[in-house]
mmCIF file of C-alpha atoms in Angstrom:
data_model
loop_
_atom_site.group_PDB
_atom_site.id
_atom_site.type_symbol
_atom_site.label_atom_id
_atom_site.label_comp_id
_atom_site.label_asym_id
_atom_site.label_seq_id
_atom_site.Cartn_x
_atom_site.Cartn_y
_atom_site.Cartn_z
ATOM 1 C CA MET B 29 -2.992 13.870 -3.220
ATOM 2 C CA ASP B 30 0.104 15.791 -4.221
ATOM 3 C CA HIS B 31 3.261 13.736 -3.858
ATOM 4 C CA GLY B 32 5.165 16.816 -4.910
ATOM 5 C CA ASP B 33 4.992 18.102 -1.326
ATOM 6 C CA HIS B 34 7.252 15.368 0.016
ATOM 7 C CA ARG B 35 10.406 17.415 -0.025
ATOM 8 C CA HIS B 36 9.429 19.571 2.925
ATOM 9 C CA GLY B 37 11.747 18.725 5.779
ATOM 10 C CA GLY B 38 13.051 19.984 9.089
ATOM 11 C CA SER B 39 16.440 21.269 10.023
ATOM 12 C CA ARG B 40 17.772 17.967 11.330
ATOM 13 C CA SER B 41 20.630 16.491 9.343
ATOM 14 C CA GLY B 42 22.876 13.460 9.287
ATOM 15 C CA CYS B 43 21.963 9.794 9.257
ATOM 16 C CA ARG B 44 18.253 9.694 10.201
ATOM 17 C CA TRP B 45 17.338 7.403 7.285
ATOM 18 C CA ARG B 46 20.241 5.036 7.841
ATOM 19 C CA ARG B 47 19.589 5.002 11.572
ATOM 20 C CA GLY B 48 15.945 4.231 10.895
ATOM 21 C CA LEU B 49 16.933 1.274 8.728
ATOM 22 C CA ALA B 50 19.239 -0.043 11.447
ATOM 23 C CA LEU B 51 16.376 0.088 13.930
ATOM 24 C CA VAL B 52 14.192 -1.765 11.433
ATOM 25 C CA GLY B 53 16.783 -4.517 11.242
ATOM 26 C CA VAL B 54 16.930 -4.836 15.027
ATOM 27 C CA ALA B 55 13.148 -4.915 15.262
ATOM 28 C CA LEU B 56 12.939 -7.611 12.608
ATOM 29 C CA LEU B 57 15.439 -9.807 14.444
ATOM 30 C CA VAL B 58 13.536 -9.424 17.697
ATOM 31 C CA LEU B 59 10.221 -10.222 16.056
ATOM 32 C CA ALA B 60 11.651 -13.169 14.158
ATOM 33 C CA ALA B 61 13.025 -14.585 17.387
ATOM 34 C CA ALA B 62 9.507 -14.554 18.782
ATOM 35 C CA GLY B 63 8.669 -17.335 16.367
ATOM 36 C CA CYS B 64 5.663 -15.665 14.778
ATOM 37 C CA GLY B 65 4.536 -17.361 11.589
ATOM 38 C CA PRO B 66 2.579 -16.036 8.617
ATOM 39 C CA GLY B 67 -0.917 -14.764 9.086
ATOM 40 C CA PRO B 68 -2.489 -12.235 11.439
ATOM 41 C CA GLY B 69 0.063 -10.939 13.931
ATOM 42 C CA SER B 70 3.036 -12.104 11.881
ATOM 43 C CA PRO B 71 5.863 -9.570 11.489
ATOM 44 C CA ASP B 72 7.705 -9.339 8.238
ATOM 45 C CA ALA B 73 11.238 -10.521 7.675
ATOM 46 C CA SER B 74 12.911 -8.152 5.282
ATOM 47 C CA ALA B 75 14.534 -10.992 3.433
ATOM 48 C CA GLY B 76 11.060 -12.350 2.769
ATOM 49 C CA GLY B 77 9.486 -15.683 3.269
ATOM 50 C CA GLY B 78 6.854 -16.845 0.834
ATOM 51 C CA ALA B 79 3.503 -18.225 1.752
ATOM 52 C CA ALA B 80 1.261 -19.419 -1.026
ATOM 53 C CA ALA B 81 -2.339 -20.435 -0.999
ATOM 54 C CA GLY B 82 -4.629 -20.661 -3.983
ATOM 55 C CA SER B 83 -8.339 -20.014 -4.181
ATOM 56 C CA SER B 84 -10.691 -20.100 -7.094
ATOM 57 C CA GLY B 85 -13.925 -19.146 -5.376
ATOM 58 C CA GLY B 86 -14.662 -15.421 -5.189
ATOM 59 C CA THR B 87 -16.057 -14.008 -1.981
ATOM 60 C CA GLY B 88 -16.520 -10.445 -3.184
ATOM 61 C CA PRO B 89 -20.025 -9.160 -3.830
ATOM 62 C CA ALA B 90 -21.361 -9.563 -7.344
ATOM 63 C CA GLY B 91 -21.705 -6.319 -9.227
ATOM 64 C CA PRO B 92 -24.239 -5.250 -11.812
ATOM 65 C CA ARG B 93 -24.601 -7.262 -14.985
ATOM 66 C CA GLU B 94 -21.064 -7.590 -16.298
ATOM 67 C CA ALA B 95 -21.077 -10.138 -19.072
ATOM 68 C CA THR B 96 -18.421 -8.044 -20.789
ATOM 69 C CA ALA B 97 -16.474 -4.899 -20.106
ATOM 70 C CA PRO B 98 -17.416 -1.952 -22.296
ATOM 71 C CA GLY B 99 -15.685 -2.579 -25.592
ATOM 72 C CA GLY B 100 -14.121 -5.731 -24.191
ATOM 73 C CA PRO B 101 -14.145 -9.332 -25.352
ATOM 74 C CA SER B 102 -16.964 -11.714 -24.654
ATOM 75 C CA PRO B 103 -16.070 -14.904 -22.783
ATOM 76 C CA SER B 104 -16.218 -16.871 -26.005
ATOM 77 C CA ALA B 105 -13.749 -14.492 -27.620
ATOM 78 C CA ALA B 106 -11.345 -14.304 -24.681
ATOM 79 C CA GLY B 107 -8.998 -16.798 -26.231
ATOM 80 C CA GLY B 108 -8.274 -14.437 -29.096
ATOM 81 C CA THR B 109 -5.483 -12.667 -27.220
ATOM 82 C CA GLY B 110 -3.321 -15.765 -26.855
ATOM 83 C CA SER B 111 -3.045 -19.225 -25.395
ATOM 84 C CA ALA B 112 -2.877 -17.865 -21.819
ATOM 85 C CA ALA B 113 -6.500 -16.742 -22.128
ATOM 86 C CA ALA B 114 -7.600 -20.392 -22.142
ATOM 87 C CA ARG B 115 -5.860 -21.000 -18.804
ATOM 88 C CA PRO B 116 -6.772 -19.695 -15.345
ATOM 89 C CA LEU B 117 -5.534 -16.207 -14.572
ATOM 90 C CA THR B 118 -3.236 -16.230 -11.531
ATOM 91 C CA TYR B 119 -3.770 -13.126 -9.419
ATOM 92 C CA LEU B 120 -0.856 -12.674 -6.980
ATOM 93 C CA VAL B 121 -1.612 -10.909 -3.701
ATOM 94 C CA CYS B 122 1.622 -9.627 -2.193
ATOM 95 C CA PHE B 123 0.519 -9.164 1.415
ATOM 96 C CA ASP B 124 -1.210 -11.212 4.072
ATOM 97 C CA PRO B 125 -4.838 -12.318 3.802
ATOM 98 C CA GLY B 126 -7.225 -9.790 5.247
ATOM 99 C CA GLY B 127 -5.265 -6.708 4.149
ATOM 100 C CA GLN B 128 -6.231 -4.062 1.620
ATOM 101 C CA SER B 129 -4.761 -5.899 -1.379
ATOM 102 C CA ASP B 130 -6.593 -9.086 -0.457
ATOM 103 C CA ILE B 131 -9.898 -7.305 0.138
ATOM 104 C CA GLU B 132 -9.808 -5.770 -3.319
ATOM 105 C CA ALA B 133 -8.661 -8.911 -5.119
ATOM 106 C CA ARG B 134 -11.549 -10.826 -3.541
ATOM 107 C CA ARG B 135 -13.979 -8.107 -4.534
ATOM 108 C CA GLN B 136 -12.721 -8.206 -8.123
ATOM 109 C CA GLN B 137 -12.353 -11.978 -8.526
ATOM 110 C CA PRO B 138 -15.909 -13.023 -9.490
ATOM 111 C CA ARG B 139 -16.370 -10.034 -11.760
ATOM 112 C CA LEU B 140 -13.073 -10.653 -13.536
ATOM 113 C CA GLU B 141 -14.158 -14.225 -14.207
ATOM 114 C CA ARG B 142 -17.319 -12.980 -15.921
ATOM 115 C CA LEU B 143 -15.570 -10.212 -17.822
ATOM 116 C CA LEU B 144 -12.626 -12.318 -19.025
ATOM 117 C CA GLY B 145 -14.380 -15.672 -19.341
ATOM 118 C CA ARG B 146 -11.572 -17.311 -17.355
ATOM 119 C CA GLN B 147 -11.096 -18.747 -13.923
ATOM 120 C CA VAL B 148 -9.209 -16.342 -11.634
ATOM 121 C CA VAL B 149 -7.052 -18.008 -8.978
ATOM 122 C CA ILE B 150 -5.773 -15.899 -6.092
ATOM 123 C CA GLU B 151 -2.365 -16.840 -4.683
ATOM 124 C CA TYR B 152 -0.550 -15.217 -1.774
ATOM 125 C CA LYS B 153 3.173 -14.495 -2.129
ATOM 126 C CA VAL B 154 4.120 -12.756 1.098
ATOM 127 C CA GLY B 155 7.586 -11.516 2.027
ATOM 128 C CA GLY B 156 9.950 -8.571 1.888
ATOM 129 C CA GLY B 157 7.154 -6.002 2.083
ATOM 130 C CA GLY B 158 5.862 -7.197 -1.301
ATOM 131 C CA ALA B 159 9.275 -7.612 -2.929
ATOM 132 C CA LEU B 160 9.052 -11.415 -3.065
ATOM 133 C CA CYS B 161 5.793 -11.206 -4.980
ATOM 134 C CA TRP B 162 6.898 -8.512 -7.403
ATOM 135 C CA SER B 163 10.137 -10.398 -8.078
ATOM 136 C CA GLU B 164 8.048 -13.414 -9.039
ATOM 137 C CA LEU B 165 5.821 -11.276 -11.230
ATOM 138 C CA VAL B 166 8.674 -9.900 -13.331
ATOM 139 C CA ARG B 167 10.015 -13.444 -13.822
ATOM 140 C CA SER B 168 6.649 -14.646 -15.096
ATOM 141 C CA ARG B 169 5.896 -15.130 -18.779
ATOM 142 C CA PRO B 170 4.490 -11.874 -20.221
ATOM 143 C CA ASP B 171 1.492 -13.617 -21.755
ATOM 144 C CA GLY B 172 -1.391 -12.491 -19.574
ATOM 145 C CA SER B 173 -1.376 -15.604 -17.406
ATOM 146 C CA VAL B 174 -0.205 -13.788 -14.240
ATOM 147 C CA VAL B 175 -1.086 -10.422 -12.714
ATOM 148 C CA ALA B 176 -0.127 -9.052 -9.308
ATOM 149 C CA GLY B 177 -1.458 -6.396 -7.028
ATOM 150 C CA ILE B 178 0.914 -3.422 -6.965
ATOM 151 C CA ASN B 179 1.417 -0.748 -4.314
ATOM 152 C CA VAL B 180 2.751 2.738 -4.872
ATOM 153 C CA PRO B 181 5.130 3.945 -3.439
ATOM 154 C CA HIS B 182 6.384 0.464 -2.420
ATOM 155 C CA ILE B 183 7.337 -0.558 -5.977
ATOM 156 C CA VAL B 184 9.198 2.747 -6.309
ATOM 157 C CA LEU B 185 10.910 2.998 -2.919
ATOM 158 C CA GLN B 186 12.176 -0.572 -2.638
ATOM 159 C CA PRO B 187 14.366 -0.637 -5.777
ATOM 160 C CA LEU B 188 15.705 2.830 -4.906
ATOM 161 C CA GLN B 189 16.988 1.553 -1.556
ATOM 162 C CA GLN B 190 18.157 -2.030 -1.980
ATOM 163 C CA GLN B 191 18.450 -5.067 -4.230
ATOM 164 C CA THR B 192 14.898 -6.347 -4.498
ATOM 165 C CA GLY B 193 14.893 -8.846 -7.361
ATOM 166 C CA TYR B 194 12.876 -6.449 -9.523
ATOM 167 C CA ARG B 195 13.021 -2.917 -10.909
ATOM 168 C CA THR B 196 10.071 -0.554 -11.082
ATOM 169 C CA GLU B 197 10.216 -0.418 -14.858
ATOM 170 C CA GLN B 198 9.930 -4.209 -15.084
ATOM 171 C CA ILE B 199 6.339 -3.926 -13.822
ATOM 172 C CA GLU B 200 3.815 -2.714 -16.376
ATOM 173 C CA PRO B 201 0.860 -1.113 -14.568
ATOM 174 C CA VAL B 202 -2.538 -2.140 -15.880
ATOM 175 C CA VAL B 203 -4.683 0.115 -13.685
ATOM 176 C CA LEU B 204 -4.638 1.880 -10.323
ATOM 177 C CA PHE B 205 -7.987 1.374 -8.635
ATOM 178 C CA GLN B 206 -7.812 2.661 -5.057
ATOM 179 C CA SER B 207 -5.925 4.800 -2.565
ATOM 180 C CA THR B 208 -5.662 5.065 1.205
ATOM 181 C CA PRO B 209 -4.315 8.140 2.984
ATOM 182 C CA LEU B 210 -2.157 7.230 5.979
ATOM 183 C CA GLY B 211 -2.836 8.270 9.540
ATOM 184 C CA LEU B 212 -0.932 8.061 12.809
ATOM 185 C CA ALA B 213 -3.027 6.399 15.514
ATOM 186 C CA VAL B 214 -2.625 5.277 19.116
ATOM 187 C CA PRO B 215 -4.918 3.010 21.156
ATOM 188 C CA ALA B 216 -7.932 4.693 22.719
ATOM 189 C CA SER B 217 -6.363 3.974 26.114
ATOM 190 C CA SER B 218 -3.084 5.694 25.209
ATOM 191 C CA PRO B 219 -1.914 8.574 27.402
ATOM 192 C CA TYR B 220 -1.213 10.594 24.235
ATOM 193 C CA ARG B 221 -4.367 12.481 23.356
ATOM 194 C CA THR B 222 -2.864 14.791 20.748
ATOM 195 C CA LEU B 223 -0.056 14.780 18.222
ATOM 196 C CA ALA B 224 1.714 17.433 20.298
ATOM 197 C CA GLU B 225 1.688 15.135 23.344
ATOM 198 C CA PHE B 226 3.006 12.223 21.270
ATOM 199 C CA ILE B 227 5.847 14.356 19.895
ATOM 200 C CA ALA B 228 6.701 15.677 23.362
ATOM 201 C CA ALA B 229 6.927 12.109 24.691
ATOM 202 C CA ALA B 230 9.163 11.093 21.778
ATOM 203 C CA LYS B 231 11.485 14.022 22.465
ATOM 204 C CA ALA B 232 11.658 13.103 26.139
ATOM 205 C CA ARG B 233 12.553 9.468 25.361
ATOM 206 C CA PRO B 234 14.366 9.257 22.010
ATOM 207 C CA GLY B 235 13.786 5.923 20.284
ATOM 208 C CA ALA B 236 11.503 4.587 23.008
ATOM 209 C CA LEU B 237 8.191 4.941 21.166
ATOM 210 C CA THR B 238 7.466 2.227 18.583
ATOM 211 C CA VAL B 239 5.467 2.781 15.418
ATOM 212 C CA GLY B 240 4.123 -0.166 13.424
ATOM 213 C CA GLY B 241 3.780 -0.194 9.655
ATOM 214 C CA SER B 242 3.396 -2.485 6.683
ATOM 215 C CA GLY B 243 6.728 -3.474 5.133
ATOM 216 C CA THR B 244 10.077 -1.767 4.814
ATOM 217 C CA PHE B 245 10.852 0.871 2.180
ATOM 218 C CA SER B 246 7.094 1.421 1.998
ATOM 219 C CA GLY B 247 4.790 4.401 2.369
ATOM 220 C CA HIS B 248 4.314 3.524 6.050
ATOM 221 C CA HIS B 249 8.076 3.349 6.575
ATOM 222 C CA VAL B 250 8.864 6.609 4.829
ATOM 223 C CA ALA B 251 5.974 8.362 6.634
ATOM 224 C CA THR B 252 7.568 7.390 9.954
ATOM 225 C CA VAL B 253 11.006 8.604 8.880
ATOM 226 C CA ARG B 254 9.557 11.851 7.550
ATOM 227 C CA LEU B 255 7.675 12.472 10.794
ATOM 228 C CA GLU B 256 10.951 11.978 12.668
ATOM 229 C CA LYS B 257 12.664 14.582 10.546
ATOM 230 C CA LEU B 258 9.811 17.084 10.424
ATOM 231 C CA ALA B 259 9.143 16.913 14.185
ATOM 232 C CA GLY B 260 12.768 16.490 15.288
ATOM 233 C CA ILE B 261 12.161 13.197 17.093
ATOM 234 C CA ASP B 262 13.490 9.628 17.168
ATOM 235 C CA LEU B 263 11.032 6.733 16.777
ATOM 236 C CA THR B 264 11.495 2.985 16.335
ATOM 237 C CA TYR B 265 9.746 1.684 13.221
ATOM 238 C CA VAL B 266 8.483 -1.922 13.439
ATOM 239 C CA PRO B 267 7.587 -3.479 10.051
ATOM 240 C CA PHE B 268 4.974 -6.193 9.543
ATOM 241 C CA SER B 269 4.212 -8.348 6.524
ATOM 242 C CA GLY B 270 0.902 -6.645 5.841
ATOM 243 C CA ALA B 271 -1.841 -4.453 7.229
ATOM 244 C CA ALA B 272 -3.707 -7.310 8.921
ATOM 245 C CA PRO B 273 -0.819 -8.455 11.175
ATOM 246 C CA GLN B 274 0.191 -4.827 11.652
ATOM 247 C CA MET B 275 -3.222 -3.956 13.090
ATOM 248 C CA THR B 276 -3.408 -7.163 15.132
ATOM 249 C CA ALA B 277 -0.098 -6.314 16.817
ATOM 250 C CA PHE B 278 -1.120 -2.699 17.353
ATOM 251 C CA LEU B 279 -4.501 -3.546 18.884
ATOM 252 C CA GLY B 280 -2.764 -6.149 21.049
ATOM 253 C CA GLY B 281 -0.516 -3.487 22.561
ATOM 254 C CA HIS B 282 2.737 -4.655 20.926
ATOM 255 C CA VAL B 283 3.553 -1.208 19.485
ATOM 256 C CA ASP B 284 2.794 2.252 20.861
ATOM 257 C CA ALA B 285 1.401 3.677 17.640
ATOM 258 C CA VAL B 286 0.767 2.783 14.032
ATOM 259 C CA PHE B 287 0.867 4.460 10.653
ATOM 260 C CA ALA B 288 -2.235 2.824 9.192
ATOM 261 C CA ASN B 289 -4.251 2.916 5.996
ATOM 262 C CA SER B 290 -7.447 4.926 6.052
ATOM 263 C CA ASN B 291 -9.742 1.896 5.814
ATOM 264 C CA ASP B 292 -8.154 0.349 8.921
ATOM 265 C CA LEU B 293 -8.551 3.651 10.740
ATOM 266 C CA VAL B 294 -12.241 3.652 9.823
ATOM 267 C CA ARG B 295 -12.692 -0.021 10.670
ATOM 268 C CA TYR B 296 -11.231 0.331 14.174
ATOM 269 C CA ARG B 297 -12.279 3.898 14.897
ATOM 270 C CA ASP B 298 -13.965 2.911 18.184
ATOM 271 C CA ARG B 299 -10.762 1.365 19.549
ATOM 272 C CA ILE B 300 -8.168 3.930 18.469
ATOM 273 C CA ARG B 301 -7.356 7.627 18.549
ATOM 274 C CA VAL B 302 -6.166 9.187 15.286
ATOM 275 C CA LEU B 303 -3.560 11.857 16.020
ATOM 276 C CA GLY B 304 -3.019 12.999 12.447
ATOM 277 C CA ILE B 305 -4.095 12.266 8.863
ATOM 278 C CA ALA B 306 -1.353 12.575 6.228
ATOM 279 C CA ALA B 307 -3.573 14.244 3.647
ATOM 280 C CA GLU B 308 -4.055 17.706 2.215
ATOM 281 C CA GLN B 309 -7.566 17.874 3.656
ATOM 282 C CA ARG B 310 -9.504 16.046 6.352
ATOM 283 C CA PHE B 311 -10.523 12.543 5.371
ATOM 284 C CA ARG B 312 -14.250 12.240 4.830
ATOM 285 C CA GLY B 313 -14.429 8.913 6.647
ATOM 286 C CA LEU B 314 -12.900 10.461 9.791
ATOM 287 C CA PRO B 315 -14.042 14.089 9.790
ATOM 288 C CA ASP B 316 -12.963 14.714 13.397
ATOM 289 C CA ALA B 317 -9.355 13.619 12.816
ATOM 290 C CA PRO B 318 -7.062 16.603 12.124
ATOM 291 C CA THR B 319 -4.499 16.531 9.340
ATOM 292 C CA PHE B 320 -0.799 16.834 10.091
ATOM 293 C CA LYS B 321 -0.816 20.091 8.104
ATOM 294 C CA GLU B 322 -3.413 21.593 10.450
ATOM 295 C CA GLN B 323 -0.974 20.879 13.276
ATOM 296 C CA GLY B 324 2.014 22.511 11.620
ATOM 297 C CA ILE B 325 3.665 19.414 10.109
ATOM 298 C CA HIS B 326 3.633 19.161 6.313
ATOM 299 C CA LEU B 327 3.300 15.378 6.043
ATOM 300 C CA VAL B 328 1.323 13.974 3.103
ATOM 301 C CA GLU B 329 1.474 10.236 2.397
ATOM 302 C CA ARG B 330 -0.869 7.724 0.811
ATOM 303 C CA ILE B 331 -0.798 4.222 -0.606
ATOM 304 C CA ASP B 332 -2.118 3.676 -4.134
ATOM 305 C CA ARG B 333 -3.087 0.161 -5.228
ATOM 306 C CA GLY B 334 -3.566 -1.392 -8.607
ATOM 307 C CA VAL B 335 -2.554 -4.367 -10.663
ATOM 308 C CA GLY B 336 0.425 -4.972 -12.913
ATOM 309 C CA VAL B 337 1.864 -7.442 -15.409
ATOM 310 C CA PRO B 338 5.435 -8.186 -16.489
ATOM 311 C CA ALA B 339 7.008 -5.703 -18.884
ATOM 312 C CA GLY B 340 6.784 -6.977 -22.439
ATOM 313 C CA THR B 341 3.179 -8.139 -22.160
ATOM 314 C CA PRO B 342 1.598 -7.708 -25.639
ATOM 315 C CA PRO B 343 -0.552 -4.568 -25.984
ATOM 316 C CA ALA B 344 -3.676 -6.541 -26.908
ATOM 317 C CA ILE B 345 -3.494 -8.615 -23.724
ATOM 318 C CA LEU B 346 -2.734 -5.561 -21.596
ATOM 319 C CA ALA B 347 -5.681 -3.692 -23.138
ATOM 320 C CA GLU B 348 -8.050 -6.600 -22.441
ATOM 321 C CA LEU B 349 -7.018 -6.676 -18.783
ATOM 322 C CA GLU B 350 -7.227 -2.891 -18.558
ATOM 323 C CA ARG B 351 -10.819 -2.891 -19.848
ATOM 324 C CA ALA B 352 -11.878 -5.533 -17.327
ATOM 325 C CA PHE B 353 -10.260 -3.890 -14.305
ATOM 326 C CA LEU B 354 -11.515 -0.429 -15.286
ATOM 327 C CA ALA B 355 -15.056 -1.757 -15.721
ATOM 328 C CA ILE B 356 -14.934 -2.865 -12.091
ATOM 329 C CA ALA B 357 -13.176 0.288 -10.848
ATOM 330 C CA GLU B 358 -15.725 2.550 -12.554
ATOM 331 C CA ASP B 359 -18.777 0.641 -11.304
ATOM 332 C CA PRO B 360 -20.797 2.998 -9.051
ATOM 333 C CA ALA B 361 -21.735 0.237 -6.588
ATOM 334 C CA THR B 362 -18.089 -0.797 -6.215
ATOM 335 C CA ARG B 363 -16.980 2.786 -5.651
ATOM 336 C CA ALA B 364 -19.703 3.353 -3.060
ATOM 337 C CA GLN B 365 -18.667 0.191 -1.235
ATOM 338 C CA MET B 366 -15.012 1.262 -1.223
ATOM 339 C CA GLU B 367 -15.895 4.659 0.212
ATOM 340 C CA GLU B 368 -18.028 3.115 2.937
ATOM 341 C CA GLN B 369 -15.078 0.918 3.933
ATOM 342 C CA GLY B 370 -12.668 3.873 4.092
ATOM 343 C CA PHE B 371 -10.975 3.582 0.686
ATOM 344 C CA VAL B 372 -10.615 6.321 -1.922
ATOM 345 C CA PRO B 373 -11.694 4.908 -5.314
ATOM 346 C CA LEU B 374 -9.460 5.455 -8.339
ATOM 347 C CA ALA B 375 -9.887 4.503 -11.992
ATOM 348 C CA MET B 376 -6.547 5.216 -13.667
ATOM 349 C CA GLY B 377 -5.875 3.315 -16.887
ATOM 350 C CA HIS B 378 -2.577 1.961 -18.164
ATOM 351 C CA GLN B 379 -1.080 5.135 -19.625
ATOM 352 C CA GLU B 380 -2.278 7.377 -16.797
ATOM 353 C CA SER B 381 -0.946 4.942 -14.198
ATOM 354 C CA LYS B 382 2.401 4.706 -15.966
ATOM 355 C CA ALA B 383 2.764 8.495 -16.087
ATOM 356 C CA TYR B 384 1.780 8.773 -12.417
ATOM 357 C CA ILE B 385 4.385 6.196 -11.366
ATOM 358 C CA ARG B 386 7.057 8.117 -13.290
ATOM 359 C CA GLN B 387 6.038 11.276 -11.406
ATOM 360 C CA VAL B 388 6.098 9.493 -8.044
ATOM 361 C CA THR B 389 9.518 8.015 -8.831
ATOM 362 C CA ALA B 390 10.978 11.469 -9.485
ATOM 363 C CA THR B 391 9.400 12.812 -6.288
ATOM 364 C CA TYR B 392 10.743 10.014 -4.104
ATOM 365 C CA ARG B 393 14.237 10.286 -5.559
ATOM 366 C CA SER B 394 14.293 13.881 -4.343
ATOM 367 C CA LEU B 395 12.681 12.954 -1.029
ATOM 368 C CA LEU B 396 15.224 10.244 -0.280
ATOM 369 C CA ASP B 397 18.080 12.583 -1.138
ATOM 370 C CA ASP B 398 16.594 15.080 1.325
ATOM 371 C CA LEU B 399 16.156 12.470 4.078
ATOM 372 C CA ARG B 400 19.776 11.334 3.728
ATOM 373 C CA ARG B 401 21.088 14.856 4.313
#
């Protein structure tokens, strides 16, 4: 998907982005007052609140014979890259259990243990739309003992907008292994049957319609703000601490609509109505759902996921991790499973991922400048 198209905007000017952030703050206070805790249905507090839970047992399906990654170390040689190789690998998941990041980490966990010859322990660090987790990652020792799931554009947008405790360049991408186009959906029972009807309702009642998303200063957040500008409407964005609580709240009728990841749209297709897919072309998993572009709105947004380590990690350790993660990402059975679930498989190595993040950073700098005007 071409992130270079993000600069297309409408004629509206002024403080849309700042107004959107103020509404986010109000929504967060209201949701926090409701006393919702972590887990499904739990909204995110922008200041973050960590929840940690470790697990060493993988639940993902075992792949084909993977004693070693192609060209990678055998388990007996894993310790050659440093003392951290003898210890468990901590894999930080930055969003709630049950979301896209968690699904993929669980799928990878048993295979990583075979490929690296190390125990892989998954820990959840949830808060601030991922910022809490990524702040912890960059403070970790750069010795290959800790990796974290990373989301693009989240790791780009957050430092551009506020103090996050980390900078994009402090995270060294290892690989990017999957993507999810975003789509705007309403419940199947919603009175809005088309995007045009949804936009007309938003124009009639500025700020009344609520749109749920995962995190603040995220792809979901910026997609909502861009739709406001492109369609000339006012919406209220409601952030959650991950896709799982976001979808729970949406299906429970707590928000009018949701900007959701493609796999959630596929998973709940029988209970929702997709008004628009933010992709260049129709998504194969939902062939009947029109794109925004087909409906006259040039909105293209997706979430890319991968894994990163702290900047300064030695090249040999980074290369070992890259080989292992790419071996999983390139496995035909894994890719087929991702596609069936509504993901778009990727297999971008360290250098390609780094170049892509630089490109996305430049694009979003321009986009944010445009949204502020």
